[in-house]
PDB file of C-alpha atoms in Angstrom:
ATOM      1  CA  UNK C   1     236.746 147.214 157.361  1.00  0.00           C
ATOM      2  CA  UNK C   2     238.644 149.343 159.806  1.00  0.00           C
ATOM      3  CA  UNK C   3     242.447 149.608 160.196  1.00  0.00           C
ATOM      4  CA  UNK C   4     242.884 147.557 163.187  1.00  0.00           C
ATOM      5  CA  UNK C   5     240.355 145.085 162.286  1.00  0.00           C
ATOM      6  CA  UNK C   6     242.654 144.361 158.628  1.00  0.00           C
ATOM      7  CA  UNK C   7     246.187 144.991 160.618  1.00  0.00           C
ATOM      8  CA  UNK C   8     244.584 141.818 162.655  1.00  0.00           C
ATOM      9  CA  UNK C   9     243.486 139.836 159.832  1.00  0.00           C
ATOM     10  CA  UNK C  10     246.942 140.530 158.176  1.00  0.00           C
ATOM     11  CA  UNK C  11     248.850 139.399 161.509  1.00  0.00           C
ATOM     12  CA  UNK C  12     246.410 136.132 162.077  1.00  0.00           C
ATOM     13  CA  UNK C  13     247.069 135.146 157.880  1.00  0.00           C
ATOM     14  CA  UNK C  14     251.070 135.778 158.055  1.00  0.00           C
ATOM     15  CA  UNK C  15     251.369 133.555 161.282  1.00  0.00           C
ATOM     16  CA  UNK C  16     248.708 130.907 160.008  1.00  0.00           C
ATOM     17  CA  UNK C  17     250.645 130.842 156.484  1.00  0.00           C
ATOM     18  CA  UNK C  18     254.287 130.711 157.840  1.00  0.00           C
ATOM     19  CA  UNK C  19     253.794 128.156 160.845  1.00  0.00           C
ATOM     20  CA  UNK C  20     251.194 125.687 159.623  1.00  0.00           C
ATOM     21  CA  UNK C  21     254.381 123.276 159.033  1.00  0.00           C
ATOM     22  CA  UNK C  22     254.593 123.965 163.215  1.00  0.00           C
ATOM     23  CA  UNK C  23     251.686 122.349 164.075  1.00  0.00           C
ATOM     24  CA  UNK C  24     253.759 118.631 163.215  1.00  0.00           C
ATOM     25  CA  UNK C  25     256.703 119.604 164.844  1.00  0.00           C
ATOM     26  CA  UNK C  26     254.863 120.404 167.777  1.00  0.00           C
ATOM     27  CA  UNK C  27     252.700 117.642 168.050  1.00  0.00           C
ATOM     28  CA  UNK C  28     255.997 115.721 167.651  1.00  0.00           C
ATOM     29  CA  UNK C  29     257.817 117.542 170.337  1.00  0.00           C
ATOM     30  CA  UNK C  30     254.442 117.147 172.859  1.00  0.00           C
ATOM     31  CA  UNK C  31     254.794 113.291 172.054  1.00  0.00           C
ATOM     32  CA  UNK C  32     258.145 113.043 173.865  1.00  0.00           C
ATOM     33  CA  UNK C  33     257.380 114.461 177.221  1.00  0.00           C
ATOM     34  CA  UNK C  34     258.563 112.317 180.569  1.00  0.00           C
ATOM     35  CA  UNK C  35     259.821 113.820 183.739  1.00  0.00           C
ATOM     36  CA  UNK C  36     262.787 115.483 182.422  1.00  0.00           C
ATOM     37  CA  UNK C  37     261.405 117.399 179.043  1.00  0.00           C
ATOM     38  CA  UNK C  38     258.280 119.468 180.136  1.00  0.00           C
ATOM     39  CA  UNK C  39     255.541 121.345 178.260  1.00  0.00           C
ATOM     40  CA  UNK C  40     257.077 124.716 179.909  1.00  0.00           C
ATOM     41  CA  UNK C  41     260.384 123.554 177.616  1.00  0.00           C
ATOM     42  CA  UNK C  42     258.600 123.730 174.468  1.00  0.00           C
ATOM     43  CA  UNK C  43     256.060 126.815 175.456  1.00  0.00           C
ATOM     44  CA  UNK C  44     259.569 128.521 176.247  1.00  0.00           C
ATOM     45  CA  UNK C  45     261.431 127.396 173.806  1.00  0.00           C
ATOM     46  CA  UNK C  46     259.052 128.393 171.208  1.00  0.00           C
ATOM     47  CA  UNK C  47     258.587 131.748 172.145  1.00  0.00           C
ATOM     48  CA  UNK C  48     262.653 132.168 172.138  1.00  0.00           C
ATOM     49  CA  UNK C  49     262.812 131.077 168.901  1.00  0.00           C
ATOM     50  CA  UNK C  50     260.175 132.908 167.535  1.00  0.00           C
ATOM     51  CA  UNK C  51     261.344 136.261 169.222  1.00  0.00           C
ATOM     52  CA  UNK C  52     264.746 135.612 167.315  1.00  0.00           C
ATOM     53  CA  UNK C  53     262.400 135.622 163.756  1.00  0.00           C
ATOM     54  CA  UNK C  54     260.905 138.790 164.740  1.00  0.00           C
ATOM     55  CA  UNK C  55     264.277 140.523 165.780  1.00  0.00           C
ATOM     56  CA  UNK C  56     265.947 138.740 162.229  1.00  0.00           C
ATOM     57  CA  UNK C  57     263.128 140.380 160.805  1.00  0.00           C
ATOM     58  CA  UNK C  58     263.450 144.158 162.405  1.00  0.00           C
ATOM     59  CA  UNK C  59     265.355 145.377 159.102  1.00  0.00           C
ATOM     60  CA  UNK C  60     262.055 145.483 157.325  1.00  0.00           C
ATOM     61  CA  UNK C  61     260.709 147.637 159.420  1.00  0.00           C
ATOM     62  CA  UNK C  62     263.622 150.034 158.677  1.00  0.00           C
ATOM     63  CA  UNK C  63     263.548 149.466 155.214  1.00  0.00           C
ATOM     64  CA  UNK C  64     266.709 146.796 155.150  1.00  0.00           C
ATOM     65  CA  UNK C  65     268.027 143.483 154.991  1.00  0.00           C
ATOM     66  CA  UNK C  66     270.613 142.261 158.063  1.00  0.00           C
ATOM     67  CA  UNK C  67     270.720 138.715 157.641  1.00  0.00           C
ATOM     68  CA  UNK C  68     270.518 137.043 153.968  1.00  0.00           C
ATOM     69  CA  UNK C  69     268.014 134.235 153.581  1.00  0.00           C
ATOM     70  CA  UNK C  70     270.978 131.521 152.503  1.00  0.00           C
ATOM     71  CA  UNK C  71     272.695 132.472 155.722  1.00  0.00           C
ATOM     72  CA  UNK C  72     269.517 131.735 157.514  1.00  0.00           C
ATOM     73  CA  UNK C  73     269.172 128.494 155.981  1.00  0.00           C
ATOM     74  CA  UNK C  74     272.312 126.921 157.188  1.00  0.00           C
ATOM     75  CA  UNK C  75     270.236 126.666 160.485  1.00  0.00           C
ATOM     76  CA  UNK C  76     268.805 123.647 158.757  1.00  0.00           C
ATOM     77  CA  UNK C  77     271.161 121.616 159.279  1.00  0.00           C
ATOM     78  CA  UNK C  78     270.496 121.613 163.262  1.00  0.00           C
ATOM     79  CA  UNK C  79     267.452 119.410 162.547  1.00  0.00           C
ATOM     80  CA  UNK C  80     269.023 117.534 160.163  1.00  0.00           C
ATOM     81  CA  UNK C  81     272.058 116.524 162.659  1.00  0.00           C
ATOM     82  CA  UNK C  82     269.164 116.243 165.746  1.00  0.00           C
ATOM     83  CA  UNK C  83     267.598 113.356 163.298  1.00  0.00           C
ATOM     84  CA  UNK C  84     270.747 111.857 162.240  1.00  0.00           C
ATOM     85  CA  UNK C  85     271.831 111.369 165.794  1.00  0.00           C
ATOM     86  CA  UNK C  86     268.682 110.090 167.056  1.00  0.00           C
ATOM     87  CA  UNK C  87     268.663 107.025 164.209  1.00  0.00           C
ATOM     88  CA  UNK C  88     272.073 106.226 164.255  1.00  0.00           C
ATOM     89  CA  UNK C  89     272.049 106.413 168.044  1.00  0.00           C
ATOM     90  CA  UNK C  90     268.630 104.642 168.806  1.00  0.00           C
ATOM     91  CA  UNK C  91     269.324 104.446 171.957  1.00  0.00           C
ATOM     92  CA  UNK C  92     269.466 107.714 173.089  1.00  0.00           C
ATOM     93  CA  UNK C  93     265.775 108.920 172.999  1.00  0.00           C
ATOM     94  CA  UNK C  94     265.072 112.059 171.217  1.00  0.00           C
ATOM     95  CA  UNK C  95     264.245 113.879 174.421  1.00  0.00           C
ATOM     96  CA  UNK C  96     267.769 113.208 176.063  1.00  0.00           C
ATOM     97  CA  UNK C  97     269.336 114.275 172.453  1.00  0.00           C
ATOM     98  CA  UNK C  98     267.407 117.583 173.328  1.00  0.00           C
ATOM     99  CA  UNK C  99     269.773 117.774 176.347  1.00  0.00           C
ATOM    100  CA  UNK C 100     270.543 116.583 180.070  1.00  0.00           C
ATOM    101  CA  UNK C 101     269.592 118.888 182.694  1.00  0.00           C
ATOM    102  CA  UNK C 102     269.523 118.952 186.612  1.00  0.00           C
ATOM    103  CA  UNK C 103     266.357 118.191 189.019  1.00  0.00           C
ATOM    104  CA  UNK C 104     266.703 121.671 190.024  1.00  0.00           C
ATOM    105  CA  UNK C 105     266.419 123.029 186.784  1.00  0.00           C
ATOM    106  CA  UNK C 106     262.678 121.789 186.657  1.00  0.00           C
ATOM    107  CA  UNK C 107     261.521 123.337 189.415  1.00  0.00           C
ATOM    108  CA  UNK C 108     261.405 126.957 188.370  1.00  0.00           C
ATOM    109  CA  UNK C 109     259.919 128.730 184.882  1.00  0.00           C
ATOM    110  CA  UNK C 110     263.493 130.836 184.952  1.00  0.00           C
ATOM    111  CA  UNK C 111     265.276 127.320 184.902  1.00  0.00           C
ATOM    112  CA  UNK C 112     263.222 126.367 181.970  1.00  0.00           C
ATOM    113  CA  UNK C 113     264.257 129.494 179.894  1.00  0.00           C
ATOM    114  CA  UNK C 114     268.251 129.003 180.329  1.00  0.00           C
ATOM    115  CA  UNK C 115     267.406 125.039 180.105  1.00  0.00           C
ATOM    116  CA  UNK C 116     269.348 123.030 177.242  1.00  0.00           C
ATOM    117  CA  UNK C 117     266.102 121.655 175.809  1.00  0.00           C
ATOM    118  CA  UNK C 118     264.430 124.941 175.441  1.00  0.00           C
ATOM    119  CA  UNK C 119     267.085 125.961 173.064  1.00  0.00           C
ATOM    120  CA  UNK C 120     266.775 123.153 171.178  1.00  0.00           C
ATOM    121  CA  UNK C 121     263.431 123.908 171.046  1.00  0.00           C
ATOM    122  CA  UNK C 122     264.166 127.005 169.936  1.00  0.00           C
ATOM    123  CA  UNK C 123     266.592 126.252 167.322  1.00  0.00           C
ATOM    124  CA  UNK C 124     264.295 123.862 165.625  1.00  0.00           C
ATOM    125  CA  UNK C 125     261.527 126.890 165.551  1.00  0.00           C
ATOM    126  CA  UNK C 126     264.546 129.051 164.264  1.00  0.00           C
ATOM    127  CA  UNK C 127     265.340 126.699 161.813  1.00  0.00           C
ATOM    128  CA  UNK C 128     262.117 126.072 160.381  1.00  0.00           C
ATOM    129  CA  UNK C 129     261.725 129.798 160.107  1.00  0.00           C
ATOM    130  CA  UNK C 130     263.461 131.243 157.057  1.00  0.00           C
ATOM    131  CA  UNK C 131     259.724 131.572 155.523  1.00  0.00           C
ATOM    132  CA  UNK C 132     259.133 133.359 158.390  1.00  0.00           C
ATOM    133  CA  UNK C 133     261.820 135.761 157.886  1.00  0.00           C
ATOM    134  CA  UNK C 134     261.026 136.634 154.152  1.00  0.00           C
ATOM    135  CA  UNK C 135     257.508 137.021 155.115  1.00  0.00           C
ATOM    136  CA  UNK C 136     258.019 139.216 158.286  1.00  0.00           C
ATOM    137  CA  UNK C 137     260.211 141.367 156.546  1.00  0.00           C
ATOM    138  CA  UNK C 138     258.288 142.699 153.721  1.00  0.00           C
ATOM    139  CA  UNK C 139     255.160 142.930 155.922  1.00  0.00           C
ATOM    140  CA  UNK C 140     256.887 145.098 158.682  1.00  0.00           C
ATOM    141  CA  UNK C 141     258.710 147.149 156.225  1.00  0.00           C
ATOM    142  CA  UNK C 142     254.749 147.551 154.735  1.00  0.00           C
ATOM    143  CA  UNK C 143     253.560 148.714 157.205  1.00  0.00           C
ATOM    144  CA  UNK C 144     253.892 151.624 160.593  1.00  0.00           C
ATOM    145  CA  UNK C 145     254.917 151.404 163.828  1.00  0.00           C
ATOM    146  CA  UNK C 146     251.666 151.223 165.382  1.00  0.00           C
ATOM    147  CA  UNK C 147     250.660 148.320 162.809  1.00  0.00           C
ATOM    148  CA  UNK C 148     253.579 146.492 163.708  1.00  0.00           C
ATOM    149  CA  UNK C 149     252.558 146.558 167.067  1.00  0.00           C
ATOM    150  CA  UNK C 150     249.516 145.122 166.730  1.00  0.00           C
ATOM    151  CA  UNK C 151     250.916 142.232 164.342  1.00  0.00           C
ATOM    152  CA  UNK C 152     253.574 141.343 166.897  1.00  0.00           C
ATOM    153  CA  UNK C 153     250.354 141.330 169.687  1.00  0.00           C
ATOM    154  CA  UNK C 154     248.206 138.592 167.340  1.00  0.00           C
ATOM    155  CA  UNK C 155     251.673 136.651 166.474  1.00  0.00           C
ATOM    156  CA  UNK C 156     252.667 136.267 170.443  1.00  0.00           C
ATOM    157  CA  UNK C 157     249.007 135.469 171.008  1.00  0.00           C
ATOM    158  CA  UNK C 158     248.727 132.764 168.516  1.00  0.00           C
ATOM    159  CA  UNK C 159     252.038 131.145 169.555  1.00  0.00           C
ATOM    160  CA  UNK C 160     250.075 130.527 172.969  1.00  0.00           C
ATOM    161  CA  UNK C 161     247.265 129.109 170.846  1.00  0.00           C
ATOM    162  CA  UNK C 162     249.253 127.053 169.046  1.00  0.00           C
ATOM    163  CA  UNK C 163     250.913 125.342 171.755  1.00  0.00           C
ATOM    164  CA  UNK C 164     247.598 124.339 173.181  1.00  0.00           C
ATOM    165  CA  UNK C 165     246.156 122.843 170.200  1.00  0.00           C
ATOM    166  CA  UNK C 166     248.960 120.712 169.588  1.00  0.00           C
ATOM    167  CA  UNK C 167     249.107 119.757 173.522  1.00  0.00           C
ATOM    168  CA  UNK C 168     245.375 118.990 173.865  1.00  0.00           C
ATOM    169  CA  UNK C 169     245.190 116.728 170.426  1.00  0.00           C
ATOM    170  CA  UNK C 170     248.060 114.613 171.802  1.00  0.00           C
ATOM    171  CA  UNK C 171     245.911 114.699 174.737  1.00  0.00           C
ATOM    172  CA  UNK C 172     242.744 112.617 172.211  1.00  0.00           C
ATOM    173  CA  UNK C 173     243.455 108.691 172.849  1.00  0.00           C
ATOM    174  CA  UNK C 174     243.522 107.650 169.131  1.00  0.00           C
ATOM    175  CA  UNK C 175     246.525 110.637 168.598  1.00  0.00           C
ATOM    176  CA  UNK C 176     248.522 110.238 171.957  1.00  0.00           C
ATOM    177  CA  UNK C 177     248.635 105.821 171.059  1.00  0.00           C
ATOM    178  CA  UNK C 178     249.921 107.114 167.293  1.00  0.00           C
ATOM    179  CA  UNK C 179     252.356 108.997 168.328  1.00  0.00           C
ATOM    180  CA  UNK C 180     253.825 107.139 171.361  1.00  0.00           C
ATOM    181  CA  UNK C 181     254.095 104.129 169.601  1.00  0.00           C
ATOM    182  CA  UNK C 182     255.440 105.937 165.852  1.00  0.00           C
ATOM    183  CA  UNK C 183     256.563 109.293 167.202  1.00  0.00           C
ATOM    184  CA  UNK C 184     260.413 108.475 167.888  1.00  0.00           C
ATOM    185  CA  UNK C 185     260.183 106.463 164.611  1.00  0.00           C
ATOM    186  CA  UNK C 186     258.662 109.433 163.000  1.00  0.00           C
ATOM    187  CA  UNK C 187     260.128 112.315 164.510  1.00  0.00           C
ATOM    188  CA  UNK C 188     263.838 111.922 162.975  1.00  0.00           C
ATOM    189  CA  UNK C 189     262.838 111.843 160.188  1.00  0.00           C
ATOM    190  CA  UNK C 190     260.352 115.023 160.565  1.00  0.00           C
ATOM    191  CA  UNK C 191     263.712 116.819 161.708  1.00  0.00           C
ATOM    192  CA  UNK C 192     265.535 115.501 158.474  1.00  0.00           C
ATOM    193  CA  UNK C 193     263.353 116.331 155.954  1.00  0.00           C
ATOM    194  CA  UNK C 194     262.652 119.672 157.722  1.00  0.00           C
ATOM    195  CA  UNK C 195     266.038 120.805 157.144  1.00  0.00           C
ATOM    196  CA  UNK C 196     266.667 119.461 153.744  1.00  0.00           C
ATOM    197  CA  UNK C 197     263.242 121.761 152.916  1.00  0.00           C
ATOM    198  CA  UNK C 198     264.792 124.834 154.444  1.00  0.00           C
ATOM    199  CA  UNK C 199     268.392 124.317 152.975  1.00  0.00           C
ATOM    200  CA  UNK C 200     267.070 123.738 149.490  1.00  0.00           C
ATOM    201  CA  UNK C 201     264.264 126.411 149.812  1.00  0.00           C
ATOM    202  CA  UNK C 202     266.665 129.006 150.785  1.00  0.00           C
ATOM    203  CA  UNK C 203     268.934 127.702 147.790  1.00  0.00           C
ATOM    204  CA  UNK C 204     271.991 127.683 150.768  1.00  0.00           C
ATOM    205  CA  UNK C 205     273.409 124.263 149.441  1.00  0.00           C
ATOM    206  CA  UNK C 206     272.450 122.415 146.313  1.00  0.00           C
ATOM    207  CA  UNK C 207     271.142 118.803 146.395  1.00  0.00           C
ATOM    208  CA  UNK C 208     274.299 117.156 146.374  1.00  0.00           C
ATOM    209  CA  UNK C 209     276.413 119.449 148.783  1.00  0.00           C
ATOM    210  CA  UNK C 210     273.202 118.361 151.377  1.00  0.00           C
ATOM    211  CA  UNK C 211     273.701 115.221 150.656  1.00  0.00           C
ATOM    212  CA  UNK C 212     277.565 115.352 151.525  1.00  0.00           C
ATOM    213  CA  UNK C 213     277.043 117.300 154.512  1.00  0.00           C
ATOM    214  CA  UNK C 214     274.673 114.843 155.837  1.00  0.00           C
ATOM    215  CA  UNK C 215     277.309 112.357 155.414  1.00  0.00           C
ATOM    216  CA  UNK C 216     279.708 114.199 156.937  1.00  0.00           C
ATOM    217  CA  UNK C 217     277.143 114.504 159.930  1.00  0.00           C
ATOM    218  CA  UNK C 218     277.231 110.859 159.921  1.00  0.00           C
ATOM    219  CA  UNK C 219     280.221 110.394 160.424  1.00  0.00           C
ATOM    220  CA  UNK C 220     281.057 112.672 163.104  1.00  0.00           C
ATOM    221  CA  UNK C 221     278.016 112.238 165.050  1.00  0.00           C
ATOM    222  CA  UNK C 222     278.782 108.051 164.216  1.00  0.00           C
ATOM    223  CA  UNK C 223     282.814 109.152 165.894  1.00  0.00           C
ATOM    224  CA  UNK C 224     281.241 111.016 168.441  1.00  0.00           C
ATOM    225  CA  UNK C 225     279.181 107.898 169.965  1.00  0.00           C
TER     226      UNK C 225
END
């Protein structure tokens, strides 16, 4: 097998094994669309998230470490606190929690990458990313500059593909019915256990510190209503 044929095999197995869990979230996030959170919020927003991955993960392709996995995993807490809000405050729909944004702001693709919702987008996909980041890292640092190149290529590729396959199978009848009926049951709690998986996988807070800082989101998210 030649070099570029295995440096593309490499790139298509590290973004399959480190955003399968993506596939959910986005067939969540595709669920919630109306007239104010758009499929060019997600597309966007994913591709801003994962573009923050790949820069967090730069270091390994100098040989170093920047930013330590347990710092990285305190970013689960955003979808923990995005869930918590959305069930004790049922009646703000998940979409609206995202953000509020102007009628001009859908008209454009610029106004959907400085949009609110994109970056929550993009902070879930940062969030769910600290498997990303100890993947990336080793395999850049691996591997040369021309490799690298070629991984990045296949991962910005697949993000496109990715998109699209969770769009078009909440586009099937039997899926779209599921999730519009469950999804803003469901999704909260997607976003909760999400986080607790990153915060305990990156060892950033034991069990029971979680625990008390979900409280603690409770309650301020509960004061904040």
């Amino acid at each position: 097998m030649s070099e570029l044929m295995t440096t593309l095999l490499i790139g298509f197995s590290a973004f399959v094994a480190t955003n399968i869990d993506d596939i959910v979230i986005l067939l969540l996030l595709f669920s919630q669309l109306d007239s104010s959170f758009r499929c060019r919020h997600i597309v966007a927003g994913q591709y801003l998230g994962f573009t923050a991955l790949v820069i967090a993960s730069l270091p390994g392709l100098f040989g170093g470490l920047v930013i330590p996995t347990n710092w990285i995993g305190l970013l689960g807490l955003i979808p923990i606190a995005m869930g918590i809000n959305s069930l004790i405050n049922p009646e703000e729909d998940l979409s609206d929690e995202i953000a509020v944004t102007t009628a001009e702001d859908q008209d454009s693709t610029i106004a959907s990458v400085i949009n609110a919702k994109t970056y929550s987008v993009a902070a879930i996909t940062i969030a769910n990313g600290s498997d990303n980041i100890s993947v990336y890292v080793p395999l850049f640092a691996s591997g040369n500059f021309g490799n690298f190149l070629i991984i990045i290529g296949v991962f910005f590729v697949l993000i496109a593909v990715w998109c699209y396959l969770a769009y078009k199978l909440t586009s099937q009848t039997s899926i779209a019915n599921l999730l519009s009926q469950y999804g803003n049951f469901i999704l909260p709690f997607v976003l909760i256990g999400l986080g607790g998986f990153i915060v305990l996988k990156t060892e950033t807070l034991s069990f029971i510190k979680l625990v008390g800082s979900c409280i603690c989101l409770v309650i301020l998210l509960k004061k904040d209503s």
